[in-house]
PDB file of C-alpha atoms and ligand atoms in Angstrom:
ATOM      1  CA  UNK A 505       0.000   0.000   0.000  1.00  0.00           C
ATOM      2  CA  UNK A 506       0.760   3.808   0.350  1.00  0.00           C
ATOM      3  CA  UNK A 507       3.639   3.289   3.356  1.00  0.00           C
ATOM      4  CA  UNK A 508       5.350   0.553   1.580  1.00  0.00           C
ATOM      5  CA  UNK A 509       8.071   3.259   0.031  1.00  0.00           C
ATOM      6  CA  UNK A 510      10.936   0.556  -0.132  1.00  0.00           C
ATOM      7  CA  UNK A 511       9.400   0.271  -3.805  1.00  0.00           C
ATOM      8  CA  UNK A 512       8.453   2.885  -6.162  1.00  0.00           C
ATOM      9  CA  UNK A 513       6.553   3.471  -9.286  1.00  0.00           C
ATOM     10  CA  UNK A 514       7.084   6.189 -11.779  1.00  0.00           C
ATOM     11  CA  UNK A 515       4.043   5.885 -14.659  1.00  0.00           C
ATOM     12  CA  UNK A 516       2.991   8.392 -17.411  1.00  0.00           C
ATOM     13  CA  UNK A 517       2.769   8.653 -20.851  1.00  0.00           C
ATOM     14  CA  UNK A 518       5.496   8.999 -23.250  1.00  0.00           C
ATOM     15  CA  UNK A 519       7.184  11.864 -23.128  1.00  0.00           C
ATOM     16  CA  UNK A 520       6.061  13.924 -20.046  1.00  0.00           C
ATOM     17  CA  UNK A 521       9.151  13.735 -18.789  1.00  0.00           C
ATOM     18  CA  UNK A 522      10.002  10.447 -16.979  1.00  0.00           C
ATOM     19  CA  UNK A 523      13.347   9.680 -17.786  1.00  0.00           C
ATOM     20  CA  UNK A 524      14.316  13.712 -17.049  1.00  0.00           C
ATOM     21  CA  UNK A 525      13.183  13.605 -13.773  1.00  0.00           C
ATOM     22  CA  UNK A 526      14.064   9.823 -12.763  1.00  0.00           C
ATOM     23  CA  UNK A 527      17.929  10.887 -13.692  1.00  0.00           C
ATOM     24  CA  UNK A 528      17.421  14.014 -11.535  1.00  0.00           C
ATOM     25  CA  UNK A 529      16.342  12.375  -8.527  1.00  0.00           C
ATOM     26  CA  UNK A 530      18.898   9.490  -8.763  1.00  0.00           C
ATOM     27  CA  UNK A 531      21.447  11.764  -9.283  1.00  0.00           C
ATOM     28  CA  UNK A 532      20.451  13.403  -5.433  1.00  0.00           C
ATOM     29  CA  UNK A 533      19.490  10.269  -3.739  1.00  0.00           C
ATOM     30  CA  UNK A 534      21.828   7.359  -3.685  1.00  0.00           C
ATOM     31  CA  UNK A 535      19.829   5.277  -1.640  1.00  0.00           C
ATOM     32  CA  UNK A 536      17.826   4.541  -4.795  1.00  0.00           C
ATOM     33  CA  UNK A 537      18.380   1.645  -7.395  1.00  0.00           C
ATOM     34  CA  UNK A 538      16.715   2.023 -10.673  1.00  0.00           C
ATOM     35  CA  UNK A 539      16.007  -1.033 -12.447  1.00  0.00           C
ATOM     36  CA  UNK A 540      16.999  -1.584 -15.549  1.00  0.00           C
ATOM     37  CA  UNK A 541      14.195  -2.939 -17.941  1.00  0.00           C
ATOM     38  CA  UNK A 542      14.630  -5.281 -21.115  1.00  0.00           C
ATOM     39  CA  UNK A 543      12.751  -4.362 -23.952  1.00  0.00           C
ATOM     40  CA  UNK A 544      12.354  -5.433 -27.767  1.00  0.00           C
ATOM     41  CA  UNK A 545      12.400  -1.959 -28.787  1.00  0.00           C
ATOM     42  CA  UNK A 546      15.672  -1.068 -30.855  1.00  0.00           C
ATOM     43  CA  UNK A 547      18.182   1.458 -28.775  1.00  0.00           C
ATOM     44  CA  UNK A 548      17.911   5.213 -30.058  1.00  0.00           C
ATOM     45  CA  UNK A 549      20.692   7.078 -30.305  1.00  0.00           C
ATOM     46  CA  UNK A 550      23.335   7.215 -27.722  1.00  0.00           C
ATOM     47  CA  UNK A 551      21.117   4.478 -25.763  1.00  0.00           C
ATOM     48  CA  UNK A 552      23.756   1.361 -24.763  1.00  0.00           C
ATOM     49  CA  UNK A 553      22.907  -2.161 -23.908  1.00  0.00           C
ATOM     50  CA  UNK A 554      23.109  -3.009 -19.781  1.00  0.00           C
ATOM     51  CA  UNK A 555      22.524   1.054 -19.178  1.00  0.00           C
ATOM     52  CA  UNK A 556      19.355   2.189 -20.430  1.00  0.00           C
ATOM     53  CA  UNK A 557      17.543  -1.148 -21.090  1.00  0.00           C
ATOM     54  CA  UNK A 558      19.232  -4.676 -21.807  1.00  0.00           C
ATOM     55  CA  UNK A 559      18.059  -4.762 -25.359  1.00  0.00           C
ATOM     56  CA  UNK A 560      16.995  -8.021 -26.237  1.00  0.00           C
ATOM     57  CA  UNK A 561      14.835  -9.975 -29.822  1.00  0.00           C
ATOM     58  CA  UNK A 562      11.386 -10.856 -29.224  1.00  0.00           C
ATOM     59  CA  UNK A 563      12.597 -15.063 -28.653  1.00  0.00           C
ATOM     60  CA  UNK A 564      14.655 -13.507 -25.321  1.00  0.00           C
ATOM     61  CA  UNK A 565      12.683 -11.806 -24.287  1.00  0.00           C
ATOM     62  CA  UNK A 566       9.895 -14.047 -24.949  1.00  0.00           C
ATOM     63  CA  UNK A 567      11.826 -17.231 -23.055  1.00  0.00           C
ATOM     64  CA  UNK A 568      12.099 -14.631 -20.030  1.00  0.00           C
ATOM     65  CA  UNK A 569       8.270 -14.504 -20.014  1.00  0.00           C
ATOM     66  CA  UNK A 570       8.194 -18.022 -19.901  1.00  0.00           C
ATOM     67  CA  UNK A 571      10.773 -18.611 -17.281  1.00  0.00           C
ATOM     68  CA  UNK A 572       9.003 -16.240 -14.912  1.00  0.00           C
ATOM     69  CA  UNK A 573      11.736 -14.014 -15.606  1.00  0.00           C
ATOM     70  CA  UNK A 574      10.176 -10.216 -15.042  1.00  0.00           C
ATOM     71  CA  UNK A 575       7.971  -9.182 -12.182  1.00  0.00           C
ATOM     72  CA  UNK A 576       5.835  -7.385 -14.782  1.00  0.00           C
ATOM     73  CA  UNK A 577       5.847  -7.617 -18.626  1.00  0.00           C
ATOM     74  CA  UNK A 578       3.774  -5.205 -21.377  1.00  0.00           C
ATOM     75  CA  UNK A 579       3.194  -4.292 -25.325  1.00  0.00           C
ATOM     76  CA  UNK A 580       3.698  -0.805 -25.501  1.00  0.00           C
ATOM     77  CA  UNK A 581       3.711   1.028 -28.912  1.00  0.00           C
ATOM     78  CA  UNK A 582       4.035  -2.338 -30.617  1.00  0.00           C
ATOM     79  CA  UNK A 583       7.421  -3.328 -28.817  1.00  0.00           C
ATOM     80  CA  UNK A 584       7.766  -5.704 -25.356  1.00  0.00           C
ATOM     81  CA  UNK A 585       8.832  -3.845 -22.044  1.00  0.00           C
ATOM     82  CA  UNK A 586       9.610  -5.649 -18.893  1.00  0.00           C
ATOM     83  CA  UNK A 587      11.235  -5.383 -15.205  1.00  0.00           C
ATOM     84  CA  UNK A 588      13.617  -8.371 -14.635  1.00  0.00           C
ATOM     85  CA  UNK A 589      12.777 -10.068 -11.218  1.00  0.00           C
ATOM     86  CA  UNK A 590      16.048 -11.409  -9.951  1.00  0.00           C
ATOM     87  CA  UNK A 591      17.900  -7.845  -9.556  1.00  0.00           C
ATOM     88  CA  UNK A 592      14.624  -6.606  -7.721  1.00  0.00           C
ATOM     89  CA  UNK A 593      14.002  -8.809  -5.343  1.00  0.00           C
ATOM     90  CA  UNK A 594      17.963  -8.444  -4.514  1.00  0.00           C
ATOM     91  CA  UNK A 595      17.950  -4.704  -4.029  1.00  0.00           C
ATOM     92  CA  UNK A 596      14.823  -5.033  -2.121  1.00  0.00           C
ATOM     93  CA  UNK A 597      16.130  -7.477   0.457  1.00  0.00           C
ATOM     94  CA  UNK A 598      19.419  -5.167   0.963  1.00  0.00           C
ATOM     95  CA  UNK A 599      16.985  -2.260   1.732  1.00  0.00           C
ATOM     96  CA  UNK A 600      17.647  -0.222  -1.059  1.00  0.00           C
ATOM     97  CA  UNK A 601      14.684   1.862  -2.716  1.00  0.00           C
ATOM     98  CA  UNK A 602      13.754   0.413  -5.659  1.00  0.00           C
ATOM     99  CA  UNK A 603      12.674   2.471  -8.694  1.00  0.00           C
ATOM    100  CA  UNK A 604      10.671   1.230 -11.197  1.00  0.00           C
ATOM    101  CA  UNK A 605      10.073   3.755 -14.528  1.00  0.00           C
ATOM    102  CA  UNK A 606       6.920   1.509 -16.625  1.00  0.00           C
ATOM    103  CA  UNK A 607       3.817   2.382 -18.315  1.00  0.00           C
ATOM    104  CA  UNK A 608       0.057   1.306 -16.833  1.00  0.00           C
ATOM    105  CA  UNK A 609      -0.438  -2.063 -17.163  1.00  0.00           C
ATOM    106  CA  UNK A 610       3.099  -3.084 -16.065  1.00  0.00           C
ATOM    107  CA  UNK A 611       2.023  -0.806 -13.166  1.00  0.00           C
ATOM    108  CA  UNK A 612      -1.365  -2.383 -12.534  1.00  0.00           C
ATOM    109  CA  UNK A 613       0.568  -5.897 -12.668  1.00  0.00           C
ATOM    110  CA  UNK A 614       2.844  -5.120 -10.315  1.00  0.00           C
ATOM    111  CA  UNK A 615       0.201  -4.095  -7.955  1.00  0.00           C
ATOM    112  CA  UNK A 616      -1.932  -7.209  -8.503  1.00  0.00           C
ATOM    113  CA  UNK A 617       1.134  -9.696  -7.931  1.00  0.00           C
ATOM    114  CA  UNK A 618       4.237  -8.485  -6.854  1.00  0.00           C
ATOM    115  CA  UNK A 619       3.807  -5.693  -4.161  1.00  0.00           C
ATOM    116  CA  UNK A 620       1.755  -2.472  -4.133  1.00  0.00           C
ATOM    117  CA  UNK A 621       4.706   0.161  -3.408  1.00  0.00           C
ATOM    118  CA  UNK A 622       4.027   3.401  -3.752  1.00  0.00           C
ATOM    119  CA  UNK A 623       2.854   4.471  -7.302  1.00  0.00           C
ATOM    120  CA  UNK A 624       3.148   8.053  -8.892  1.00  0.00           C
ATOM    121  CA  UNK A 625       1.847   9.219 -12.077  1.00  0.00           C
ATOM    122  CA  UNK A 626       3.721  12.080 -14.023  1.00  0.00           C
ATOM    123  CA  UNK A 627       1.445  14.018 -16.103  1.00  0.00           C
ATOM    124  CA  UNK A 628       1.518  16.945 -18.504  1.00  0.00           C
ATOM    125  CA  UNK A 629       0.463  20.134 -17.590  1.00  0.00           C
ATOM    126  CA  UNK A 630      -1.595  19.530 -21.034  1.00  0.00           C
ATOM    127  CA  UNK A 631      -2.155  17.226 -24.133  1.00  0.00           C
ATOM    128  CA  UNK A 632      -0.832  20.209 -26.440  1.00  0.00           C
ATOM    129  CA  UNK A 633       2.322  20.318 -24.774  1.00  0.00           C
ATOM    130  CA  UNK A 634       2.943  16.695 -24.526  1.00  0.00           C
ATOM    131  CA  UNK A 635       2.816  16.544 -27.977  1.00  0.00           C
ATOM    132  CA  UNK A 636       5.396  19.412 -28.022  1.00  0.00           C
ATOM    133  CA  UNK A 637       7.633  17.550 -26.064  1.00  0.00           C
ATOM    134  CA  UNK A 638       7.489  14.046 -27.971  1.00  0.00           C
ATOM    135  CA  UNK A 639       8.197  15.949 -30.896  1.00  0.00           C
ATOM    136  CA  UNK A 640      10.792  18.175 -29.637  1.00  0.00           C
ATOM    137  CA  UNK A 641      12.871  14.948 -28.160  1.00  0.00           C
ATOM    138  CA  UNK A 642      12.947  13.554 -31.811  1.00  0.00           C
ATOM    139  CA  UNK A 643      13.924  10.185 -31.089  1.00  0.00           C
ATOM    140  CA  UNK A 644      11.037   8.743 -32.075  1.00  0.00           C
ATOM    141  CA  UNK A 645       9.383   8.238 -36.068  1.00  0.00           C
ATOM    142  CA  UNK A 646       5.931   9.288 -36.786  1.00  0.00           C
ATOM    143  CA  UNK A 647       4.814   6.239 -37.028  1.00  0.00           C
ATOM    144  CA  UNK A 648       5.717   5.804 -33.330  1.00  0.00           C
ATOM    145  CA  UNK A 649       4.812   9.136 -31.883  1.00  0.00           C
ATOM    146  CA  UNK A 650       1.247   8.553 -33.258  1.00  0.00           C
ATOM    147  CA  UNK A 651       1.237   5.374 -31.229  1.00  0.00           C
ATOM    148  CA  UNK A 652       2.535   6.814 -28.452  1.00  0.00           C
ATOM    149  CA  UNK A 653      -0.024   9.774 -28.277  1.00  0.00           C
ATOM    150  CA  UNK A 654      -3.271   7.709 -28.486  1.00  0.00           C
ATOM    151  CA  UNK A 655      -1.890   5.548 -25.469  1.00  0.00           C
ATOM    152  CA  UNK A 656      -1.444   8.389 -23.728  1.00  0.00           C
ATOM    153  CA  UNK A 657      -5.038   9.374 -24.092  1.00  0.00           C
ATOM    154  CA  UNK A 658      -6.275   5.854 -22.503  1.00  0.00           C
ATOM    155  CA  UNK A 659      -3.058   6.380 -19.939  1.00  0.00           C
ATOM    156  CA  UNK A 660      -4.345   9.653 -18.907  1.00  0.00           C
ATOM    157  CA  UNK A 661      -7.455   8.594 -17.970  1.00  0.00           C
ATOM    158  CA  UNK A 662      -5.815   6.518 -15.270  1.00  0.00           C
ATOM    159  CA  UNK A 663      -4.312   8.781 -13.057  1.00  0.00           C
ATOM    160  CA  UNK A 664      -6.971   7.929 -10.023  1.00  0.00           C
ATOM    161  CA  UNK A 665      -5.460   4.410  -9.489  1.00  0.00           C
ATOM    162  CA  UNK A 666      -2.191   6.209  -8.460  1.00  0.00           C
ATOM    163  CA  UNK A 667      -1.308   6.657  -4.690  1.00  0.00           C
ATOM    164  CA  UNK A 668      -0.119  10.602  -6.265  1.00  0.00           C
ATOM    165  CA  UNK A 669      -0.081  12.571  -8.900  1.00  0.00           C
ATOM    166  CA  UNK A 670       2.510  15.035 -10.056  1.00  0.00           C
ATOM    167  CA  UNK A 671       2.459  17.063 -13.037  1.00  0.00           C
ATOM    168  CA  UNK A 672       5.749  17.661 -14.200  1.00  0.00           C
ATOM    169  CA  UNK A 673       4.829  21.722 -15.505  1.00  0.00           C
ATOM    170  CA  UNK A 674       7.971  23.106 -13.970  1.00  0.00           C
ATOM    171  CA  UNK A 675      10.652  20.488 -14.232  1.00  0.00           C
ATOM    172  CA  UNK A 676      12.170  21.544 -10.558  1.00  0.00           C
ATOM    173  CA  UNK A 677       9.056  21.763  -9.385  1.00  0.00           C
ATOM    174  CA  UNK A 678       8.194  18.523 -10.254  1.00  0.00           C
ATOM    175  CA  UNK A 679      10.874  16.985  -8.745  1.00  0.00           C
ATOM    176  CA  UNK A 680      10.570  18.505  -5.354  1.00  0.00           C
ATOM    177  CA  UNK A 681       7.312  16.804  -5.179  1.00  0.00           C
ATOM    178  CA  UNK A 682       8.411  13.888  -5.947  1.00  0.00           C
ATOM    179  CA  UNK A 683      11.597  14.168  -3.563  1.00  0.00           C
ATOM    180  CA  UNK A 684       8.770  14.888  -0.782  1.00  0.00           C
ATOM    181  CA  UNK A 685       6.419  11.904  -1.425  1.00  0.00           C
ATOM    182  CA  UNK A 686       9.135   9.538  -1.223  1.00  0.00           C
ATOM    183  CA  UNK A 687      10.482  10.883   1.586  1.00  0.00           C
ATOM    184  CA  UNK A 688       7.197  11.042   3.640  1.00  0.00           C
TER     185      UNK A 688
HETATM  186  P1  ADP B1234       9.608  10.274 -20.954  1.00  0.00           P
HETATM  187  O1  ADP B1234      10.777   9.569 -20.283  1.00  0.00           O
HETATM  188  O2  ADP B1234       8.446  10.435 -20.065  1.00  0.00           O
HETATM  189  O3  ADP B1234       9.233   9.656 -22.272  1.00  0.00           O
HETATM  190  P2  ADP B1234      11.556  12.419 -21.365  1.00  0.00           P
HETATM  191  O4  ADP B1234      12.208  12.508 -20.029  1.00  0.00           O
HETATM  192  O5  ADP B1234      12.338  11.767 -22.481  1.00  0.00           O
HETATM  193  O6  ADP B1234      10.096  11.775 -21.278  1.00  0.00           O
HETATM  194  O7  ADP B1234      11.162  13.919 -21.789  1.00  0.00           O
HETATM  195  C1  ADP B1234      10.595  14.215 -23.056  1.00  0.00           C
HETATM  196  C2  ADP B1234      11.091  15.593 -23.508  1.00  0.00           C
HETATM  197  O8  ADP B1234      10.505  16.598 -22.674  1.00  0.00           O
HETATM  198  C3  ADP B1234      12.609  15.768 -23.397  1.00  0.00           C
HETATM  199  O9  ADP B1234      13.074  16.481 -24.514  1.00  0.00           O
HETATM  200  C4  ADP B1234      12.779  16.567 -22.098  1.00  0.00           C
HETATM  201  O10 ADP B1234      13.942  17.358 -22.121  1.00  0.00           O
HETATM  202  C5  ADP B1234      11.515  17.425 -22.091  1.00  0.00           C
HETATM  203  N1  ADP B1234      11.050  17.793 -20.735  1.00  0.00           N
HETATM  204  C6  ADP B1234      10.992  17.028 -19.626  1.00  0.00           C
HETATM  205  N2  ADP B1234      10.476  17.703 -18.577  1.00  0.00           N
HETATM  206  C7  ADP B1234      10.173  18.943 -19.035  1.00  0.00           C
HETATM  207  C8  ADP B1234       9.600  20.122 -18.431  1.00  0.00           C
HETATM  208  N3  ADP B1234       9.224  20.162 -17.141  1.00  0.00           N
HETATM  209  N4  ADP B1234       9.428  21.201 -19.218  1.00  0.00           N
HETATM  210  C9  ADP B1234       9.785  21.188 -20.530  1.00  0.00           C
HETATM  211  N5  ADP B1234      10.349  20.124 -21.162  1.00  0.00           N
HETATM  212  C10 ADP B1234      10.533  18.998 -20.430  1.00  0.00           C
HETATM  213  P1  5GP B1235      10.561   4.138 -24.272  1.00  0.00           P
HETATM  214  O1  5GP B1235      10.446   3.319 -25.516  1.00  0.00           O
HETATM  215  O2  5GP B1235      10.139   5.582 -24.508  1.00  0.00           O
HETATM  216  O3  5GP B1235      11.907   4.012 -23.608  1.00  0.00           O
HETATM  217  O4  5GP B1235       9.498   3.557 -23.219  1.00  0.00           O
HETATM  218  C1  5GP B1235       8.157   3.411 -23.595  1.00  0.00           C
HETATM  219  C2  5GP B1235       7.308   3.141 -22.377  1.00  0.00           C
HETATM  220  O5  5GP B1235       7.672   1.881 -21.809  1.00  0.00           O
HETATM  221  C3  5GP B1235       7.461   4.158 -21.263  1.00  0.00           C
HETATM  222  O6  5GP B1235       6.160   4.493 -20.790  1.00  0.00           O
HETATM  223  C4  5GP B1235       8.239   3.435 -20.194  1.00  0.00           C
HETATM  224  O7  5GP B1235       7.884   3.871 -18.891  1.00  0.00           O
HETATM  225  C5  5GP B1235       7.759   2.025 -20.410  1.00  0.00           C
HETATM  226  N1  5GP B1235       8.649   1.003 -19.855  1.00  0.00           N
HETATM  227  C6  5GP B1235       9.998   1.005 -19.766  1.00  0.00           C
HETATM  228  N2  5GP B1235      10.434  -0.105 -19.172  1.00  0.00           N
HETATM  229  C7  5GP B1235       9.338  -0.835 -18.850  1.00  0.00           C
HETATM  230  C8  5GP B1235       9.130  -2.085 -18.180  1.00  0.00           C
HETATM  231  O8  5GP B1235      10.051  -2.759 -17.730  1.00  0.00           O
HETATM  232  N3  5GP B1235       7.849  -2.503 -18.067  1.00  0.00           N
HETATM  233  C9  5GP B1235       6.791  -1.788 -18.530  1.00  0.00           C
HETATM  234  N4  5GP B1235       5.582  -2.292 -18.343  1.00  0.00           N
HETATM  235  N5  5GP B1235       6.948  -0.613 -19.137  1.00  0.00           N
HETATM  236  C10 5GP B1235       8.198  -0.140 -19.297  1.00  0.00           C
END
């Protein structure tokens, strides 16, 4: 529930600012471990293998699935996203804070059958400029911004199952919230 902070959720839609403000708050609390996920999704630029995901073909990552490999496992924008299980559990039982940066149904899993931890959603102070910032990170094809916008839509309408909500307007801001529901 709520007062179980040894693990958190960070959930949003794509490009509100996740992975800005996760590498903010890691960089000013080293009591935290972020997990790294594996995905089927091809590294973007400057992305590298064992640091931002462990980048794996669908029959890897499909073999995890059926080894009981991740904790939680989801389709997003037509590519496979999931939190490896082994690592977790290990930073969990050495008391670290464990971060975990998915989208909603890897959250809702991981509230059905792992543990609840404490879940915040990031949202944008508006649709408009969350399109303005998928598009101004350019990383993405149209193809996959498209996708990424109508999930965001359905994602959006989510935000009540969250234990908080933060909307990242001000980036600072933002992350003094966040700093001050983890640390109550
Ligand atoms: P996500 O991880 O949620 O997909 P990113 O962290 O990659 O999103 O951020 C998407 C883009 O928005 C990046 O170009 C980032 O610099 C920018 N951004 C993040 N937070 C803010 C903010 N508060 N105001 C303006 N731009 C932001
Ligand atoms: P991106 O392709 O932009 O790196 O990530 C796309 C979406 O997948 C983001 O919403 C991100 O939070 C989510 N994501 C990243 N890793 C995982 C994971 O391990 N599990 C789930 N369910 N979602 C993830």
């Amino acid at each position: 529930m709520a007062n179980n902070k040894g693990l958190i959720i960070i959930t949003g839609p794509s490009g509100v600012g996740k992975g800005t403000l996760v590498k903010k708050l890691l960089e000013e609390n080293k009591n935290i471990w972020l997990s790294i996920s594996a995905t089927t999704r091809l590294p973007r630029e400057g992305e590298e293998n064992g640091i931002d995901y462990f980048f794996l073909n669908k029959k890897e990552f499909t073999d995890l699935v059926a080894e009981n490999g991740f904790i939680e496992w989801a389709e997003f924008a037509g590519n496979y996203y999931g939190t490896p299980r082994k690592e977790v559990q290990n930073q969990l039982s050495r008391g670290k804070i464990v971060l975990l940066e998915i989208e909603l149904e890897g959250a809702r899993q991981v509230r059905e059958s792992f543990a609840e931890g404490f879940q915040i959603f990031i949202a944008p102070p508006s649709f408009k400029e969350l399109e303005k910032r998928i598009r101004g990170r350019a990383t993405d094809s149209e193809e996959a911004i498209l996708k990424r916008l109508t999930r965001a839509k359905y994602e959006l309408k989510a935000q009540s199952e969250f234990d908080a909500t933060v909307i990242n307007n001000n980036l600072d801001v933002a992350l003094l919230e966040i700093k001050k529901l983890i640390a109550n």
